[in-house]
mmCIF file of C-alpha atoms in Angstrom:
data_model
loop_
_atom_site.group_PDB
_atom_site.id
_atom_site.type_symbol
_atom_site.label_atom_id
_atom_site.label_comp_id
_atom_site.label_asym_id
_atom_site.label_seq_id
_atom_site.Cartn_x
_atom_site.Cartn_y
_atom_site.Cartn_z
ATOM 1 C CA MET E 1 -5.611 -5.680 15.165
ATOM 2 C CA LEU E 2 -3.781 -6.571 18.373
ATOM 3 C CA ARG E 3 -2.722 -3.428 20.237
ATOM 4 C CA TYR E 4 0.162 -3.580 22.675
ATOM 5 C CA SER E 5 2.642 -1.389 24.530
ATOM 6 C CA ILE E 6 6.147 -1.707 23.164
ATOM 7 C CA ALA E 7 7.378 0.301 26.156
ATOM 8 C CA LYS E 8 5.978 -2.286 28.601
ATOM 9 C CA LEU E 9 7.445 -5.161 26.608
ATOM 10 C CA ALA E 10 10.877 -3.548 26.897
ATOM 11 C CA ALA E 11 10.404 -2.126 30.400
ATOM 12 C CA GLY E 12 12.887 -4.466 32.045
ATOM 13 C CA LYS E 13 15.590 -3.463 29.574
ATOM 14 C CA GLN E 14 15.264 0.340 29.911
ATOM 15 C CA ALA E 15 15.496 2.771 32.836
ATOM 16 C CA LYS E 16 12.278 4.512 33.828
ATOM 17 C CA GLY E 17 12.014 8.087 32.565
ATOM 18 C CA THR E 18 14.275 7.482 29.577
ATOM 19 C CA THR E 19 13.407 7.449 25.877
ATOM 20 C CA ALA E 20 14.530 5.376 22.928
ATOM 21 C CA LEU E 21 14.346 6.131 19.220
ATOM 22 C CA MET E 22 13.510 3.624 16.512
ATOM 23 C CA GLN E 23 14.698 4.508 13.031
ATOM 24 C CA PRO E 24 12.062 4.220 10.284
ATOM 25 C CA VAL E 25 12.309 1.341 7.833
ATOM 26 C CA PRO E 26 14.103 2.746 4.757
ATOM 27 C CA LEU E 27 12.032 3.159 1.628
ATOM 28 C CA ARG E 28 13.420 0.744 -0.964
ATOM 29 C CA ARG E 29 14.280 2.428 -4.262
ATOM 30 C CA ALA E 30 13.674 -0.841 -6.098
ATOM 31 C CA ALA E 31 10.030 -0.865 -4.947
ATOM 32 C CA GLU E 32 9.556 2.666 -6.234
ATOM 33 C CA LEU E 33 11.004 1.634 -9.594
ATOM 34 C CA GLU E 34 8.680 -1.381 -9.769
ATOM 35 C CA PHE E 35 5.710 0.875 -9.077
ATOM 36 C CA GLU E 36 6.928 3.213 -11.808
ATOM 37 C CA LYS E 37 7.355 0.259 -14.167
ATOM 38 C CA ALA E 38 3.702 -0.682 -13.638
ATOM 39 C CA LEU E 39 2.576 2.810 -14.613
ATOM 40 C CA LYS E 40 4.869 2.923 -17.607
ATOM 41 C CA THR E 41 3.442 -0.401 -18.766
ATOM 42 C CA VAL E 42 0.230 1.516 -19.463
ATOM 43 C CA LEU E 43 2.058 4.246 -21.355
ATOM 44 C CA LYS E 44 4.040 1.751 -23.432
ATOM 45 C CA GLY E 45 0.856 -0.132 -24.252
ATOM 46 C CA ILE E 46 -0.866 3.065 -25.367
ATOM 47 C CA ALA E 47 2.160 3.982 -27.487
ATOM 48 C CA ALA E 48 2.155 0.535 -29.115
ATOM 49 C CA GLU E 49 -1.542 0.815 -29.941
ATOM 50 C CA VAL E 50 -1.008 4.265 -31.442
ATOM 51 C CA ARG E 51 1.750 2.880 -33.667
ATOM 52 C CA GLU E 52 -0.311 -0.122 -34.743
ATOM 53 C CA SER E 53 -3.779 1.310 -35.302
ATOM 54 C CA ILE E 54 -3.762 5.120 -35.342
ATOM 55 C CA ILE E 55 -0.636 6.149 -37.222
ATOM 56 C CA PRO E 56 -1.354 3.838 -40.204
ATOM 57 C CA VAL E 57 -4.864 5.298 -40.538
ATOM 58 C CA TYR E 58 -3.429 8.805 -40.204
ATOM 59 C CA ALA E 59 -0.857 8.044 -42.910
ATOM 60 C CA PHE E 60 -3.500 6.618 -45.261
ATOM 61 C CA ASP E 61 -5.767 9.632 -44.756
ATOM 62 C CA LEU E 62 -2.844 11.988 -45.396
ATOM 63 C CA GLN E 63 -1.916 10.110 -48.561
ATOM 64 C CA GLN E 64 -5.468 10.412 -49.868
ATOM 65 C CA ARG E 65 -5.574 14.137 -49.179
ATOM 66 C CA ARG E 66 -2.292 14.702 -50.962
ATOM 67 C CA ALA E 67 -3.533 12.695 -53.937
ATOM 68 C CA GLU E 68 -6.573 14.949 -54.032
ATOM 69 C CA ARG E 69 -4.317 17.996 -53.574
ATOM 70 C CA ARG E 70 -5.972 18.962 -50.285
ATOM 71 C CA LEU E 71 -3.412 20.635 -47.993
ATOM 72 C CA THR E 72 -5.540 20.348 -44.843
ATOM 73 C CA GLY E 73 -8.121 17.847 -43.684
ATOM 74 C CA ASP E 74 -11.342 17.706 -41.724
ATOM 75 C CA GLY E 75 -9.584 16.306 -38.661
ATOM 76 C CA ALA E 76 -9.256 12.789 -37.338
ATOM 77 C CA ASN E 77 -12.319 10.582 -37.349
ATOM 78 C CA ARG E 78 -13.425 9.467 -33.858
ATOM 79 C CA SER E 79 -13.412 5.869 -35.091
ATOM 80 C CA TRP E 80 -9.613 6.062 -35.190
ATOM 81 C CA PHE E 81 -9.526 5.921 -31.375
ATOM 82 C CA GLN E 82 -12.083 3.184 -30.675
ATOM 83 C CA ARG E 83 -9.576 0.375 -30.185
ATOM 84 C CA LEU E 84 -7.477 2.536 -27.904
ATOM 85 C CA GLY E 85 -10.194 2.684 -25.236
ATOM 86 C CA THR E 86 -10.444 -1.109 -25.039
ATOM 87 C CA VAL E 87 -6.677 -1.504 -24.864
ATOM 88 C CA VAL E 88 -6.410 1.055 -22.044
ATOM 89 C CA ASN E 89 -8.860 -0.916 -19.884
ATOM 90 C CA LEU E 90 -6.776 -4.070 -20.264
ATOM 91 C CA LEU E 91 -3.565 -2.190 -19.537
ATOM 92 C CA GLY E 92 -5.091 -0.660 -16.403
ATOM 93 C CA ARG E 93 -5.936 -4.077 -14.980
ATOM 94 C CA ARG E 94 -2.443 -5.355 -15.688
ATOM 95 C CA ALA E 95 -0.850 -2.314 -14.048
ATOM 96 C CA THR E 96 -3.080 -2.683 -10.987
ATOM 97 C CA GLU E 97 -1.963 -6.298 -10.549
ATOM 98 C CA MET E 98 1.677 -5.208 -10.758
ATOM 99 C CA VAL E 99 1.171 -2.418 -8.220
ATOM 100 C CA GLU E 100 -0.637 -4.745 -5.805
ATOM 101 C CA ARG E 101 2.277 -7.172 -5.941
ATOM 102 C CA VAL E 102 4.735 -4.346 -5.199
ATOM 103 C CA LEU E 103 2.692 -3.072 -2.247
ATOM 104 C CA ARG E 104 2.277 -6.500 -0.666
ATOM 105 C CA LEU E 105 5.969 -7.301 -0.976
ATOM 106 C CA GLU E 106 6.881 -3.902 0.447
ATOM 107 C CA ALA E 107 4.474 -4.350 3.381
ATOM 108 C CA LYS E 108 6.159 -7.674 4.221
ATOM 109 C CA ARG E 109 9.608 -6.109 3.981
ATOM 110 C CA TYR E 110 8.452 -3.200 6.148
ATOM 111 C CA ASP E 111 7.273 -5.525 8.919
ATOM 112 C CA ASP E 112 10.550 -7.443 8.827
ATOM 113 C CA GLY E 113 12.439 -4.153 9.108
ATOM 114 C CA PHE E 114 10.229 -2.836 11.912
ATOM 115 C CA MET E 115 10.728 -5.982 13.980
ATOM 116 C CA ALA E 116 14.484 -5.993 13.293
ATOM 117 C CA GLU E 117 14.738 -2.378 14.498
ATOM 118 C CA ALA E 118 12.788 -3.204 17.686
ATOM 119 C CA LYS E 119 15.194 -6.074 18.297
ATOM 120 C CA ARG E 120 18.227 -3.856 17.697
ATOM 121 C CA VAL E 121 17.106 -0.918 19.824
ATOM 122 C CA LEU E 122 15.033 -2.579 22.542
ATOM 123 C CA GLY E 123 16.155 -6.191 22.486
ATOM 124 C CA ILE E 124 12.611 -7.535 22.117
ATOM 125 C CA ASP E 125 10.938 -9.925 19.661
ATOM 126 C CA LEU E 126 7.675 -8.621 18.183
ATOM 127 C CA ARG E 127 6.782 -11.655 16.076
ATOM 128 C CA ALA E 128 3.931 -12.566 18.425
ATOM 129 C CA VAL E 129 2.195 -9.191 18.045
ATOM 130 C CA VAL E 130 3.080 -7.961 14.544
ATOM 131 C CA ARG E 131 0.818 -9.774 12.092
ATOM 132 C CA ALA E 132 0.597 -9.401 8.325
ATOM 133 C CA GLU E 133 -3.209 -9.128 8.348
ATOM 134 C CA ASP E 134 -2.919 -5.894 10.373
ATOM 135 C CA LEU E 135 -1.815 -4.112 7.201
ATOM 136 C CA GLU E 136 -4.571 -5.394 4.926
ATOM 137 C CA ASP E 137 -6.713 -2.244 5.179
ATOM 138 C CA GLN E 138 -3.690 -0.032 4.429
ATOM 139 C CA ILE E 139 -2.739 -2.181 1.441
ATOM 140 C CA GLU E 140 -6.288 -2.125 0.078
ATOM 141 C CA ALA E 141 -6.456 1.662 0.520
ATOM 142 C CA ALA E 142 -3.136 2.056 -1.312
ATOM 143 C CA ILE E 143 -4.369 -0.193 -4.124
ATOM 144 C CA ALA E 144 -7.555 1.885 -4.428
ATOM 145 C CA ARG E 145 -5.502 5.081 -4.644
ATOM 146 C CA SER E 146 -3.320 3.481 -7.287
ATOM 147 C CA VAL E 147 -6.305 2.382 -9.387
ATOM 148 C CA SER E 148 -7.634 5.951 -9.313
ATOM 149 C CA LEU E 149 -4.265 7.357 -10.346
ATOM 150 C CA ILE E 150 -3.760 4.766 -13.097
ATOM 151 C CA THR E 151 -7.218 5.558 -14.460
ATOM 152 C CA SER E 152 -6.569 9.298 -14.344
ATOM 153 C CA MET E 153 -3.102 8.994 -15.919
ATOM 154 C CA SER E 154 -4.452 6.741 -18.691
ATOM 155 C CA ALA E 155 -7.358 9.074 -19.469
ATOM 156 C CA ASP E 156 -5.003 12.044 -19.572
ATOM 157 C CA MET E 157 -2.626 10.235 -21.950
ATOM 158 C CA VAL E 158 -5.467 9.195 -24.267
ATOM 159 C CA LYS E 159 -6.727 12.770 -24.304
ATOM 160 C CA ARG E 160 -3.244 14.043 -25.175
ATOM 161 C CA VAL E 161 -2.952 11.500 -28.007
ATOM 162 C CA GLU E 162 -6.337 12.442 -29.430
ATOM 163 C CA GLN E 163 -5.579 16.170 -29.297
ATOM 164 C CA VAL E 164 -2.205 15.777 -31.003
ATOM 165 C CA VAL E 165 -3.599 13.531 -33.741
ATOM 166 C CA ILE E 166 -6.578 15.794 -34.379
ATOM 167 C CA GLU E 167 -4.472 19.000 -34.436
ATOM 168 C CA ASN E 168 -1.901 17.497 -36.799
ATOM 169 C CA SER E 169 -4.616 16.061 -39.030
ATOM 170 C CA LEU E 170 -6.310 19.437 -39.322
ATOM 171 C CA ALA E 171 -2.984 21.047 -40.191
ATOM 172 C CA GLY E 172 -2.131 18.333 -42.718
ATOM 173 C CA ASN E 173 1.204 17.665 -41.023
ATOM 174 C CA SER E 174 3.438 14.774 -42.035
ATOM 175 C CA VAL E 175 3.578 11.457 -40.181
ATOM 176 C CA LYS E 176 7.087 12.382 -39.053
ATOM 177 C CA THR E 177 5.792 15.589 -37.464
ATOM 178 C CA LEU E 178 2.957 13.695 -35.779
ATOM 179 C CA LYS E 179 5.366 11.132 -34.325
ATOM 180 C CA SER E 180 7.601 13.911 -32.999
ATOM 181 C CA LYS E 181 4.647 15.569 -31.248
ATOM 182 C CA LEU E 182 3.532 12.259 -29.784
ATOM 183 C CA VAL E 183 7.029 11.575 -28.423
ATOM 184 C CA GLU E 184 6.819 14.889 -26.549
ATOM 185 C CA GLN E 185 3.495 13.938 -24.990
ATOM 186 C CA PHE E 186 4.655 10.479 -23.949
ATOM 187 C CA GLY E 187 7.700 12.101 -22.381
ATOM 188 C CA ILE E 188 5.361 14.193 -20.235
ATOM 189 C CA GLY E 189 3.459 11.032 -19.343
ATOM 190 C CA GLU E 190 6.622 9.205 -18.269
ATOM 191 C CA ARG E 191 7.727 12.064 -16.044
ATOM 192 C CA LYS E 192 4.288 12.066 -14.461
ATOM 193 C CA ALA E 193 4.558 8.316 -13.843
ATOM 194 C CA GLN E 194 7.880 8.848 -12.063
ATOM 195 C CA LEU E 195 6.376 11.471 -9.771
ATOM 196 C CA ILE E 196 3.322 9.345 -9.002
ATOM 197 C CA ALA E 197 5.465 6.324 -8.105
ATOM 198 C CA ARG E 198 7.718 8.344 -5.824
ATOM 199 C CA ASP E 199 4.807 10.084 -4.128
ATOM 200 C CA GLN E 200 2.677 6.977 -3.623
ATOM 201 C CA MET E 201 5.466 4.844 -2.179
ATOM 202 C CA SER E 202 6.335 7.641 0.264
ATOM 203 C CA LYS E 203 2.689 7.897 1.310
ATOM 204 C CA PHE E 204 2.448 4.121 1.706
ATOM 205 C CA HIS E 205 5.452 4.054 4.023
ATOM 206 C CA ALA E 206 4.044 7.011 5.965
ATOM 207 C CA ASP E 207 0.808 5.061 6.490
ATOM 208 C CA LEU E 208 2.751 2.011 7.677
ATOM 209 C CA ASP E 209 4.792 4.173 10.058
ATOM 210 C CA ARG E 210 1.627 5.561 11.648
ATOM 211 C CA LEU E 211 -0.138 2.207 11.885
ATOM 212 C CA ARG E 212 2.734 0.174 13.320
ATOM 213 C CA GLN E 213 3.764 2.893 15.762
ATOM 214 C CA THR E 214 0.297 3.665 17.119
ATOM 215 C CA GLN E 215 -0.482 -0.060 17.320
ATOM 216 C CA ALA E 216 2.584 -0.394 19.563
ATOM 217 C CA GLY E 217 1.363 2.394 21.852
ATOM 218 C CA ILE E 218 3.911 4.861 20.467
ATOM 219 C CA THR E 219 2.310 8.298 20.678
ATOM 220 C CA GLU E 220 5.246 10.535 19.685
ATOM 221 C CA TYR E 221 7.673 10.750 16.816
ATOM 222 C CA ASP E 222 10.485 13.000 15.611
ATOM 223 C CA TRP E 223 10.256 14.504 12.136
ATOM 224 C CA ALA E 224 13.229 13.175 10.146
ATOM 225 C CA THR E 225 14.211 14.513 6.729
ATOM 226 C CA SER E 226 16.391 12.802 4.136
ATOM 227 C CA HIS E 227 19.168 15.295 4.928
ATOM 228 C CA ASP E 228 20.037 16.085 1.328
ATOM 229 C CA GLU E 229 19.768 19.022 -1.067
ATOM 230 C CA ARG E 230 16.331 17.920 -2.266
ATOM 231 C CA VAL E 231 14.641 18.560 1.099
ATOM 232 C CA ARG E 232 12.343 21.575 0.781
ATOM 233 C CA PRO E 233 13.172 24.523 3.121
ATOM 234 C CA ARG E 234 9.908 24.179 5.027
ATOM 235 C CA HIS E 235 10.692 20.585 5.908
ATOM 236 C CA GLN E 236 14.309 21.396 6.766
ATOM 237 C CA ARG E 237 12.940 23.571 9.569
ATOM 238 C CA LEU E 238 10.884 20.636 10.867
ATOM 239 C CA ASP E 239 13.803 18.201 11.082
ATOM 240 C CA GLY E 240 14.103 16.870 14.634
ATOM 241 C CA LYS E 241 10.879 18.437 15.883
ATOM 242 C CA ARG E 242 8.746 16.188 18.050
ATOM 243 C CA TYR E 243 5.036 15.658 17.411
ATOM 244 C CA LYS E 244 2.244 13.496 18.738
ATOM 245 C CA TRP E 245 0.401 11.263 16.318
ATOM 246 C CA GLY E 246 -2.855 12.943 15.336
ATOM 247 C CA GLU E 247 -1.766 16.517 16.020
ATOM 248 C CA PRO E 248 -1.045 18.989 13.183
ATOM 249 C CA THR E 249 2.565 19.467 12.155
ATOM 250 C CA GLY E 250 4.304 22.456 10.608
ATOM 251 C CA ALA E 251 4.088 20.869 7.152
ATOM 252 C CA GLU E 252 1.593 21.614 4.400
ATOM 253 C CA GLU E 253 -1.973 21.245 5.740
ATOM 254 C CA GLY E 254 -0.521 20.064 9.060
ATOM 255 C CA LEU E 255 0.266 16.652 7.527
ATOM 256 C CA PRO E 256 2.676 14.126 9.103
ATOM 257 C CA PRO E 257 5.982 13.112 7.442
ATOM 258 C CA GLY E 258 5.667 11.467 4.041
ATOM 259 C CA LYS E 259 2.109 12.649 3.420
ATOM 260 C CA PRO E 260 2.653 16.031 1.705
ATOM 261 C CA ILE E 261 3.142 15.719 -2.056
ATOM 262 C CA LEU E 262 6.556 14.209 -2.895
ATOM 263 C CA CYS E 263 7.653 14.372 0.744
ATOM 264 C CA ARG E 264 10.423 11.902 1.589
ATOM 265 C CA CYS E 265 10.497 12.687 5.317
ATOM 266 C CA ARG E 266 9.746 10.010 7.905
ATOM 267 C CA ALA E 267 8.493 9.616 11.468
ATOM 268 C CA ARG E 268 11.215 8.408 13.873
ATOM 269 C CA ALA E 269 9.405 6.579 16.675
ATOM 270 C CA VAL E 270 9.921 7.860 20.248
ATOM 271 C CA ILE E 271 9.395 5.262 23.001
ATOM 272 C CA VAL E 272 8.987 6.685 26.489
ATOM 273 C CA PHE E 273 9.667 4.442 29.512
#
């Protein structure tokens, strides 16, 4: 990675002893939704497999029990869920590919925005020093985090499906009741996917903020909130405070903007001349 001093590049355009602020590149809502779509692809695939292979077996088993006048059963057979495991692995790979595409497109958009802001505020062109390959490690790290989260979310959803099917089978509940219980669980899964997408895209932008700013020799930043009713009180108190990269902040665990869970705050770069 090529390191440079953005202050020296703009030295002739700014008075010595002054400071300039660069606004962070806005987080694109569309990218967050695409990330969420990738996660929900897994959930929809699991739901489809449940409809195609598990519910019919459940219905057949229930029909047999009723014919034999047995009100309750012995529980679902583990063989009912064998296909589901294979399907989940395929869905995970597809979701990972979708997430990678989102992250790479967002990294490119971020760099374009960072250079445009440097041009607007400082009047300098950073195309010679800002290179796409600089972000490769950050992209790979974000992909690795995403794979872990996709795997965890998938395993949790499969576990929820198995528990619901087994509990309803033991109770001898109708297919309608089973479907209703499954809808509840998939609703929980979708809400979790929304939170993961929001959190991971915020963290990705926070990582890009740190990398591009420190690469440019920017050592300080101002904590900037989203200035809306969703900002948590603790972060409201941090708004406008100045920190150095690498030093603890007043946020949870001393983390920088965007790194605490579901934090939408950003680091506004401070260039000192």
